[in-house]
Coordinates of C-alpha atoms in Angstrom, one line a residue:
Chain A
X106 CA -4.5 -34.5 -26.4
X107 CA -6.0 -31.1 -26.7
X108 CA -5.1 -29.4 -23.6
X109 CA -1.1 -29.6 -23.2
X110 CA -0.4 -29.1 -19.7
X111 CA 4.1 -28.4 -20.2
X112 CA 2.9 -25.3 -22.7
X113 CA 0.1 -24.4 -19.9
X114 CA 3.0 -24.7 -17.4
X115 CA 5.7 -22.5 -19.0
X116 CA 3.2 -19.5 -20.1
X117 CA 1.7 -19.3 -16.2
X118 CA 4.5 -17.2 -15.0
X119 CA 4.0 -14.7 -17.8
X120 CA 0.3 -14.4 -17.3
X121 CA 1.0 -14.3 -13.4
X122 CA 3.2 -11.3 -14.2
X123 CA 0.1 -9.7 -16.6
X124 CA -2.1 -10.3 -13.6
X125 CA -0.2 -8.4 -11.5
X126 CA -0.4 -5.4 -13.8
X127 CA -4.3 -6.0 -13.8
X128 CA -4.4 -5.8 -9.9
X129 CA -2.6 -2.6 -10.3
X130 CA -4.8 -1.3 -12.9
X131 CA -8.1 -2.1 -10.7
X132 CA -6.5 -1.0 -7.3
X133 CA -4.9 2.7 -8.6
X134 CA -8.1 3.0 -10.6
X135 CA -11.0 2.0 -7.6
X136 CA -8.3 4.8 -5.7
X137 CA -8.8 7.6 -8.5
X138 CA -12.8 6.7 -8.8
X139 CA -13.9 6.9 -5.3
X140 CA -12.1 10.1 -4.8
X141 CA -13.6 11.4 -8.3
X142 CA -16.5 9.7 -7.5
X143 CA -16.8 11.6 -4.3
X144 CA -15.6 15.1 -5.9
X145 CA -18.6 14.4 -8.4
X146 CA -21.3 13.9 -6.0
X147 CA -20.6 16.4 -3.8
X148 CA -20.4 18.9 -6.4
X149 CA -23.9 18.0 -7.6
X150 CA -25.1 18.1 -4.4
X151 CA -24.3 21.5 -3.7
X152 CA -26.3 22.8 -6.9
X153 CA -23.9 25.0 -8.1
X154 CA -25.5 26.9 -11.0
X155 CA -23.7 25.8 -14.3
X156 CA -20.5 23.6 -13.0
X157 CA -23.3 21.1 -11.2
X158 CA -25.6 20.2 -14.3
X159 CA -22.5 20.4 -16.0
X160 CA -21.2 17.4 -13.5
X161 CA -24.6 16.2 -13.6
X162 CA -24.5 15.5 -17.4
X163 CA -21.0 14.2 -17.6
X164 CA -21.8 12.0 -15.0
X165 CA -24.9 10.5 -17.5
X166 CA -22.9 10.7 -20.5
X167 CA -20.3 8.4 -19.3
X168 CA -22.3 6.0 -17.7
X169 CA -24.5 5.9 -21.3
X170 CA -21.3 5.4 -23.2
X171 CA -18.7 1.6 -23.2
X172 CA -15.6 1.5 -22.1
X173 CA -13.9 0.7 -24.9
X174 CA -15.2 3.8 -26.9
X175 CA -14.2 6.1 -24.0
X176 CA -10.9 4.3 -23.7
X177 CA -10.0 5.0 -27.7
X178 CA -10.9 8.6 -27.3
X179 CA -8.4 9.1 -24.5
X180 CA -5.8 6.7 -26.3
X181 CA -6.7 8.4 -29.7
X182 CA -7.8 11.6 -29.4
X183 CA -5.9 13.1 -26.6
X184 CA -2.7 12.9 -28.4
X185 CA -3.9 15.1 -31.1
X186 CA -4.2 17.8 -28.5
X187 CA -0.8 17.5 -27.2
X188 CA -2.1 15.3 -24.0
X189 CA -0.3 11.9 -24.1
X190 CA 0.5 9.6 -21.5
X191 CA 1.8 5.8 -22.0
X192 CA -0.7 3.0 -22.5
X193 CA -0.8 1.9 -19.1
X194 CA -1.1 5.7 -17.4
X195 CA -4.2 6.2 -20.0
X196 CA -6.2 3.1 -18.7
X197 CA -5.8 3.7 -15.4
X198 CA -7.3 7.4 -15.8
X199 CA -10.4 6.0 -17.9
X200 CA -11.0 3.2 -16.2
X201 CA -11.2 5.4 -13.5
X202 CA -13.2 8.0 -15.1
X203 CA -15.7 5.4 -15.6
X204 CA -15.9 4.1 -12.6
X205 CA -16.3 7.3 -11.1
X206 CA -19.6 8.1 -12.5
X207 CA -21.1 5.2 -11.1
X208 CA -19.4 5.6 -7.6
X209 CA -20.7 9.1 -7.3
X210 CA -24.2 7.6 -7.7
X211 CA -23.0 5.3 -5.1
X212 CA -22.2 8.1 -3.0
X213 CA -25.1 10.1 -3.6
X214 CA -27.2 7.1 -2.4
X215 CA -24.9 7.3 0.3
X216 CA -25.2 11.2 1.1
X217 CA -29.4 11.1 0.9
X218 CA -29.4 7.9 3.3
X219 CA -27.9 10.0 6.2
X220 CA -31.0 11.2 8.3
X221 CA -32.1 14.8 7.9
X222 CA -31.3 15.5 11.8
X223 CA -27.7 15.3 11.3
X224 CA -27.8 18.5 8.6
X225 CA -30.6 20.3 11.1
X226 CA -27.7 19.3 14.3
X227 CA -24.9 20.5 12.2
X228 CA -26.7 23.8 11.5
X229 CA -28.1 24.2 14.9
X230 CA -24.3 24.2 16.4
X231 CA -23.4 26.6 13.3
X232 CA -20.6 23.7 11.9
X233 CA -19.4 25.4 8.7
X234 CA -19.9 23.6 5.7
X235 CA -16.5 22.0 5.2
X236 CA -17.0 20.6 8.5
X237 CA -20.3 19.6 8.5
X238 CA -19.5 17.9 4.8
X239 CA -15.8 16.3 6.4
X240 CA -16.9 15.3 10.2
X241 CA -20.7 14.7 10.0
X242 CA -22.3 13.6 6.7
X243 CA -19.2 12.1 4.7
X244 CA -18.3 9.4 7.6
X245 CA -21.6 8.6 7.8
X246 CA -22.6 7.8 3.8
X247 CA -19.3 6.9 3.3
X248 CA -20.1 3.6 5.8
X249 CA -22.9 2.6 3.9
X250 CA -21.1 2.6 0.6
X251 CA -18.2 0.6 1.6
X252 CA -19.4 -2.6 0.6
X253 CA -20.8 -1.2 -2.7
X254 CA -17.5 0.1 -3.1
X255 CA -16.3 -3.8 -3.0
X256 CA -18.8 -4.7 -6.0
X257 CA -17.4 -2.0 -8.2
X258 CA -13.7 -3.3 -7.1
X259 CA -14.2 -6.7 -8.3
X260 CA -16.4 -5.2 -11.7
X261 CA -13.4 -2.9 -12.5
X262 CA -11.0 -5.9 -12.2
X263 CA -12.5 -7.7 -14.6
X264 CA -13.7 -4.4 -16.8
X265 CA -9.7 -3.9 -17.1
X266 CA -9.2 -6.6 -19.8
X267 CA -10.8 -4.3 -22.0
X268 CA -8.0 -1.9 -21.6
X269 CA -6.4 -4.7 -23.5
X270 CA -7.0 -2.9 -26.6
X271 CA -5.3 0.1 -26.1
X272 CA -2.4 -2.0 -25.7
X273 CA -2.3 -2.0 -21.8
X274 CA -0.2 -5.2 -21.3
X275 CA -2.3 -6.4 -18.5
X276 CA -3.4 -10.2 -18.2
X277 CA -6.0 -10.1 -21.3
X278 CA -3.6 -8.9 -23.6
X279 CA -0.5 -11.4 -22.2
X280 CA -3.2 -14.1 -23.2
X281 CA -3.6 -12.8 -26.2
X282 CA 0.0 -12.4 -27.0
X283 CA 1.2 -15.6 -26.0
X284 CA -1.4 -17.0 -27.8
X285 CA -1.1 -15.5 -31.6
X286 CA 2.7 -15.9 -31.4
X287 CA 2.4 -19.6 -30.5
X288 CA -0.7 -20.7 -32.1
X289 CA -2.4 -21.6 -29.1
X290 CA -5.3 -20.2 -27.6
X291 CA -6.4 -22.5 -25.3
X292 CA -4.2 -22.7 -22.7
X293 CA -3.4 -19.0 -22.1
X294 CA -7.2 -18.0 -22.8
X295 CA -8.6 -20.9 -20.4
X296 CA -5.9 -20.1 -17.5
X297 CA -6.4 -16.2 -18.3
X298 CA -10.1 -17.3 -17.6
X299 CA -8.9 -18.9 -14.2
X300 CA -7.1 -16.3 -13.0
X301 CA -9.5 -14.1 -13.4
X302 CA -12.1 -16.8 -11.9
X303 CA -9.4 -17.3 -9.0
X304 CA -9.3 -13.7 -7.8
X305 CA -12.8 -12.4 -8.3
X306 CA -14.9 -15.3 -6.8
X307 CA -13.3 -15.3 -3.1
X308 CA -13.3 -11.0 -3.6
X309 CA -17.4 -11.2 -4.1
X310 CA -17.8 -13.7 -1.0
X311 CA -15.8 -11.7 0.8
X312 CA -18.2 -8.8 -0.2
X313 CA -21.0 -10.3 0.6
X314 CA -20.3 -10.4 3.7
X315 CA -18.8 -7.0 4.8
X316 CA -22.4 -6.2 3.0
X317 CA -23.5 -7.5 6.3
X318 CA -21.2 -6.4 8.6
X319 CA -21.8 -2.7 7.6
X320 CA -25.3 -3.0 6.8
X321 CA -26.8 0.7 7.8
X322 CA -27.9 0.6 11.3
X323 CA -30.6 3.2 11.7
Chain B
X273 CA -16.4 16.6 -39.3
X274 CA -16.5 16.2 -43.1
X275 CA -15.6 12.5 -42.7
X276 CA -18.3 11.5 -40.6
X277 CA -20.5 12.5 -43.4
X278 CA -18.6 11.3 -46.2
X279 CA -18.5 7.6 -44.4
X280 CA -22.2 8.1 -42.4
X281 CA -23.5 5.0 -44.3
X282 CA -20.9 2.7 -43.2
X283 CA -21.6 4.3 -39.6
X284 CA -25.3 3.6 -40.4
X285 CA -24.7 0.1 -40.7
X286 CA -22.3 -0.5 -37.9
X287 CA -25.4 0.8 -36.2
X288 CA -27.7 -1.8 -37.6
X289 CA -25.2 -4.5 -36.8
X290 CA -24.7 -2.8 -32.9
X291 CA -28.5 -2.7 -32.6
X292 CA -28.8 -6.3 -34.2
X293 CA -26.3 -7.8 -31.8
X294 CA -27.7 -6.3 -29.0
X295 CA -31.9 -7.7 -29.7
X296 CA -30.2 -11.1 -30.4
X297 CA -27.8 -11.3 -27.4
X298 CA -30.7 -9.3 -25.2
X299 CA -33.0 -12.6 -26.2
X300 CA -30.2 -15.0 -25.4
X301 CA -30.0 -13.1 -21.9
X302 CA -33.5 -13.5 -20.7
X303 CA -34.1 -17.3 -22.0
X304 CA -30.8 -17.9 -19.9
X305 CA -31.7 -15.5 -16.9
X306 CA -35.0 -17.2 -16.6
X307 CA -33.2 -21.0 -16.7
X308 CA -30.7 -20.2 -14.9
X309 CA -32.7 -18.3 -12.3
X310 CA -35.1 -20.8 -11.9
X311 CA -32.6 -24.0 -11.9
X312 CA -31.0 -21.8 -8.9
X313 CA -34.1 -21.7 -7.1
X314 CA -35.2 -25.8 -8.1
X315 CA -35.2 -28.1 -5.2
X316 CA -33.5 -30.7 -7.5
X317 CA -29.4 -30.7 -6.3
X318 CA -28.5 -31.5 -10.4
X319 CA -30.6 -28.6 -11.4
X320 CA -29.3 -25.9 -8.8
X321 CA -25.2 -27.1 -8.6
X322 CA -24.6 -26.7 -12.8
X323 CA -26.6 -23.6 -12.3
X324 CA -24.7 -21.9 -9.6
X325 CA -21.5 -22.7 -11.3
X326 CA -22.5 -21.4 -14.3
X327 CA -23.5 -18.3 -12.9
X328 CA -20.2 -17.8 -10.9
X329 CA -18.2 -18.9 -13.7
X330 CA -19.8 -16.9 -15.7
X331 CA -20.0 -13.6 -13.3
X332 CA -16.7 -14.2 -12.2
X333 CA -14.3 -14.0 -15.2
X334 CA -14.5 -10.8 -17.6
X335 CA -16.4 -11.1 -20.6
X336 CA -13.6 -10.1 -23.3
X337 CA -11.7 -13.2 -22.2
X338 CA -15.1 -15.5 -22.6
X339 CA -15.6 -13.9 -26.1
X340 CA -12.0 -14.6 -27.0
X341 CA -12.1 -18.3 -25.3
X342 CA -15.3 -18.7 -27.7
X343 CA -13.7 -16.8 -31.1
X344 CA -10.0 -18.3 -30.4
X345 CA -9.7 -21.6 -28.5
X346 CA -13.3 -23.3 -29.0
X347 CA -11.3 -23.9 -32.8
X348 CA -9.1 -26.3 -30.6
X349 CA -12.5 -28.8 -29.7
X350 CA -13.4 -28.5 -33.5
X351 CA -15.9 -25.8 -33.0
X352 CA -15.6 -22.9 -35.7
X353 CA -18.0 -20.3 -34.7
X354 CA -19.1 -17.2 -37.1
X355 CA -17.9 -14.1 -35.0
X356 CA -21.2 -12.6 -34.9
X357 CA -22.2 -16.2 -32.8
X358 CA -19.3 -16.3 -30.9
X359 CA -20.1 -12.6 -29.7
X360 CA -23.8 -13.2 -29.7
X361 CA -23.0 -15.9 -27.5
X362 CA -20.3 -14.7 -25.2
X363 CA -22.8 -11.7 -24.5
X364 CA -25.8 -13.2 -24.0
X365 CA -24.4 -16.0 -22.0
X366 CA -22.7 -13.4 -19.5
X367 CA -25.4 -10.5 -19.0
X368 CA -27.8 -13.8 -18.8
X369 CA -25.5 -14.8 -15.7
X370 CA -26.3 -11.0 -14.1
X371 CA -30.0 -11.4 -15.0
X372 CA -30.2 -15.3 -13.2
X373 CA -29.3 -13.7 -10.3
X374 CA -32.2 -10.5 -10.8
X375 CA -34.6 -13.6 -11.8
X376 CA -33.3 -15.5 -8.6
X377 CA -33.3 -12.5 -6.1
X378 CA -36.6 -11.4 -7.3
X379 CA -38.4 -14.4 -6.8
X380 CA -37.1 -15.5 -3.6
X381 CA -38.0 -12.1 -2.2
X382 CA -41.5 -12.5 -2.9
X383 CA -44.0 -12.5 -0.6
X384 CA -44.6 -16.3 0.9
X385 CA -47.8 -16.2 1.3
X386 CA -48.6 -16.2 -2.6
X387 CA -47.2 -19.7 -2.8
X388 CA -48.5 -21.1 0.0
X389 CA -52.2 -19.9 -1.4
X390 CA -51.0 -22.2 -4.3
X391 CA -50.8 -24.8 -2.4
X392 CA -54.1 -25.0 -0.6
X393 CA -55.4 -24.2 -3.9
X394 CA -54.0 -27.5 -5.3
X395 CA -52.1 -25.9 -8.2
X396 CA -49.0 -27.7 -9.8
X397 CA -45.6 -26.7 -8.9
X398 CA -45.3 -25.6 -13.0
X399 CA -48.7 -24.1 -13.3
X400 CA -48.0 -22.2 -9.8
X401 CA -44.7 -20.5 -11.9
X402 CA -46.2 -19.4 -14.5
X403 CA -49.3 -18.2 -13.3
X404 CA -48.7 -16.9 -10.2
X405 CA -45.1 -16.5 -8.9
X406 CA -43.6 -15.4 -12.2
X407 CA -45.8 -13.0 -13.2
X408 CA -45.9 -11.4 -9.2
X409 CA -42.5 -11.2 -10.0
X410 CA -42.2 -9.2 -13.1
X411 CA -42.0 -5.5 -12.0
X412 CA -39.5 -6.5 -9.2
X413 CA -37.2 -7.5 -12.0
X414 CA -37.9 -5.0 -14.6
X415 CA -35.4 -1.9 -13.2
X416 CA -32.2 -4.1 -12.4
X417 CA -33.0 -5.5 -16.1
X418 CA -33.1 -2.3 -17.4
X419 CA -29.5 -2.2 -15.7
X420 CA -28.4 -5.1 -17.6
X421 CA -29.8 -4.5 -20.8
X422 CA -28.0 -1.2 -21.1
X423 CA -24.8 -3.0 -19.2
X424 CA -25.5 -5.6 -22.7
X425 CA -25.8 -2.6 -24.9
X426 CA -22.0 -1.2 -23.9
X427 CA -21.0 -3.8 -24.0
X428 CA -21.4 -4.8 -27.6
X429 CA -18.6 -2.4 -28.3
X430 CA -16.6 -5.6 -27.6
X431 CA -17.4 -7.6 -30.3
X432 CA -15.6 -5.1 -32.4
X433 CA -12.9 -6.8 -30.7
X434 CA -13.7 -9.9 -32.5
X435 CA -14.2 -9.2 -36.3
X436 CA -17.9 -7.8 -36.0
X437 CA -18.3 -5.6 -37.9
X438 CA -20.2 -3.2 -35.1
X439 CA -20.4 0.6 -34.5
X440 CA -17.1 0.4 -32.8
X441 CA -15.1 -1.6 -35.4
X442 CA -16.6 1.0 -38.4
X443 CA -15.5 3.9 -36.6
X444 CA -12.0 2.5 -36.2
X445 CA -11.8 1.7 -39.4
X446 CA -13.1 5.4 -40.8
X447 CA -10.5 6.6 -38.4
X448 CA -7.8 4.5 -39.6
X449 CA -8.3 5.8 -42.9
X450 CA -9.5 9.3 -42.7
X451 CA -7.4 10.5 -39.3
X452 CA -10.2 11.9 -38.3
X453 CA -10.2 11.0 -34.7
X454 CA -12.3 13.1 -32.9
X455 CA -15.1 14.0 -34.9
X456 CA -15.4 10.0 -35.2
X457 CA -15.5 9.3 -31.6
X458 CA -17.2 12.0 -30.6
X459 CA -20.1 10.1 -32.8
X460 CA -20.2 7.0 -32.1
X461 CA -20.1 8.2 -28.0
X462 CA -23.0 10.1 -28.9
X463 CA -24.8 7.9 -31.2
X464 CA -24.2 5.4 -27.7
X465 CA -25.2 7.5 -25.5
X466 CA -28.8 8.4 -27.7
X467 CA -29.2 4.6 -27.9
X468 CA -28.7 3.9 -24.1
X469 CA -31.3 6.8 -23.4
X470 CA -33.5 5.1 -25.8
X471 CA -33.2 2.2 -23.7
X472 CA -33.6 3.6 -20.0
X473 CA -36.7 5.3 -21.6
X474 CA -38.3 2.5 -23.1
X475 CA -37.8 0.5 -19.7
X476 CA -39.1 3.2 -17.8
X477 CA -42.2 2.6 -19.7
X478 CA -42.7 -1.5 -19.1
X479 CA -42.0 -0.5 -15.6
X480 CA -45.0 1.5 -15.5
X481 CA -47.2 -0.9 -17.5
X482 CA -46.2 -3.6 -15.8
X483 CA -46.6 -1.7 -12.2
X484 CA -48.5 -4.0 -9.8
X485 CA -50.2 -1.2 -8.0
X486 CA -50.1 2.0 -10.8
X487 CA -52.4 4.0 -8.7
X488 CA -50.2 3.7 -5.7
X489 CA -47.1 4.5 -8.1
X490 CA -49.1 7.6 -9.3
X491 CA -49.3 9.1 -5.9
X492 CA -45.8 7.9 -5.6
X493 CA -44.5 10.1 -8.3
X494 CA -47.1 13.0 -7.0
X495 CA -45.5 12.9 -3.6
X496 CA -41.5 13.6 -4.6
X497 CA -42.3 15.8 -7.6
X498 CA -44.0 17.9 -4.4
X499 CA -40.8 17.1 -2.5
X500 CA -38.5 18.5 -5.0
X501 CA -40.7 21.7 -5.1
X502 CA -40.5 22.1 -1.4
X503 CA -36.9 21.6 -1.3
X504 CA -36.2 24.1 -4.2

């Protein structure tokens, strides 16, 4: 028999328990990148001369660079500077980083999509800014981007295994573990792959269809 | 910075070996993102159900964890496979499940009529596809492909993970030895970052020769470069 179902058996509570580090990882880190994300994109959108190209270009450069790259620097570089967090502090921050970039994109998409009027109403009543930003424009692109915000969810929990190898102990590197110290691979890879499988595909369908339900409406 | 120049070959041909993987693994993506788009789309239930599983199964577990299934516990069916396949593989196989559904969406959102013209024409179901509704097809799947193929080219930094011998992999070896962190990685994220350009650029320019209507996307262009002068 190739598969043995006992060894599957006794490893599941261990990956379980890596799992549940993963859903941490993805939920602290979608937290950190939509409010990054949202810092980012309004920031660009207020053209302010140097600290906007500035976010402009950062904003590029990470979503031109992989994950596992950006993850070393923070795990391997930032120490040398005196910066150092533990492993599982470090992924959350790039992971978040990351996703950040692409969520100010989202939001950006989000910002343009609300109609002109609402800027010309704003002024006509003389809102200030922070008001016109907090009570008129943000809930409005912010509605459009919740389901996008969903997609990037379910990316970033299965983006987190990479954190893997900066020695995160999520459910990747449990896998792993369990399989190099008892020479099998199959199980915890395969049921790793199931997890992952389990969690993501009812997320996705679920989705799809608050994609519907907050489909923009003018 | 002294050891990025002392070890630039070996960098130069992690480079190589990054831009190999990603033309082989970019192949293996579209040969799979047009079968398994199209099986998605067939009207036969044994093309369309293996299809849609494999694109869910696919889509919906990471791809480290398919790369190390492939690397690590394939050796349990008797299957050894060279870790440049096994990441090949593992790479192409998942980006190809993102692309099947670009390939699928695409071609489902086409206009109707096209096919139906087909029809009264008398042309068969497999000259129809590759005449008329793939081609029609083509620029509406160029820019999310140009997602994916950049999504493909990050993404090779993971086969490091598995014994290739990529960009990645060299500069953790040069850093291993030299301690030279940060001018290393500050490298290879730029080295990255100039390839990923390369490859927005280069499909920003099939997206214009393969425009449907380039005189329409002229004026496009026309119109919001005048739009950004009026709102500056």
């Amino acid at each position: 028999m190739i598969w043995d179902n006992d060894f599957a058996i006794s490893v599941l509570p261990l990956l379980l328990e890596g799992l549940w580090v993963t859903v941490q990882i993805t939920l602290l880190g979608t937290l950190l990148a939509a409010v990054l994300g949202l810092v980012f994109a309004v920031l660009r959108r207020l053209a302010i001369p140097v600290l906007s190209p500035v976010v402009s270009f950062f904003v590029v450069f990470v979503r031109g660079t992989p994950l596992l790259v950006q993850a070393y620097c923070a795990f391997f570089v930032l120490p040398a500077y005196g910066i150092s967090f533990d492993a599982l502090a470090t992924g959350v921050v790039v992971i978040g980083v990351n996703y950040s970039a692409y969520m100010a994109e989202v939001y950006r998409s989000g910002i343009q999509g609300v109609p002109k009027g609402q800027w010309e109403a704003a002024t006509a009543l003389s809102l200030p800014g922070a008001r016109t930003w907090g009570r008129i424009i943000l809930p409005q692109a912010v509605r459009t981007v919740v389901p996008m915000l969903g997609n990037y969810l379910i990316q970033m929990f299965k983006d987190s295994a990479v954190l893997s190898a900066i020695t995160v102990v999520e459910l990747m590197a449990t896998a792993q573990a369990i399989g190099s110290s008892n020479f099998r691979y199959l199980e915890p890879l395969t049921l790793a792959a199931l997890l992952f499988l389990a969690i993501s595909y009812p997320a996705s369908r679920l989705v799809n269809r608050l994609e519907r339900r907050y489909a923009p409406q003018h | 910075m002294s050891a990025v120049i002392e070890y630039a070959p070996l960098l130069w041909q992690g480079l190589l070996t990054t831009i190999l993987v990603t033309v082989l693994s970019g192949a293996l993506c579209l040969v799979v993102a047009f079968a398994a788009g199209l099986a998605r789309l067939s009207g036969h239930r044994f093309l369309r159900w293996p299809a849609g599983v494999f694109i869910e199964v696919f889509r919906g577990t990471s791809l480290l964890v398919q790369m190390f299934w492939l690397f690590f516990a394939l050796p349990f069916f008797g299957i050894q496979l060279h870790p440049l396949t096994a990441a090949v593989l593992a790479l192409g196989l998942n980006e190809g499940a993102y692309a099947a559904e670009v390939v699928r969406g695409a071609i489902a959102s086409r206009a109707k009529g096209q096919t139906e013209a087909c029809i009264a024409l008398g042309m068969e179901p497999a000259l129809r596809l590759r005449r008329i509704i793939i081609p029609q097809s083509i620029p509406a799947m160029l820019p999310p492909f140009g997602n994916v193929m950049v999504d493909l080219l990050k993404n090779t930094s993971l086969v490091s993970l598995v014994t290739v011998a990529d960009l990645t992999f060299r500069a953790q070896m040069i850093r291993s030895t030299t301690g030279q962190t940060t001018a290393i990685f500050l490298t290879i994220l730029v080295m990255y970052f100039v390839l990923s350009c390369l490859l927005t650029l280069l499909t920003g320019w099939l997206e214009r020769r393969f425009a449907l209507d380039r005189k329409a996307l002229a004026a496009q262009r026309k119109e919001s470069r005048l739009m950004k002068v009026g709102a500056a």
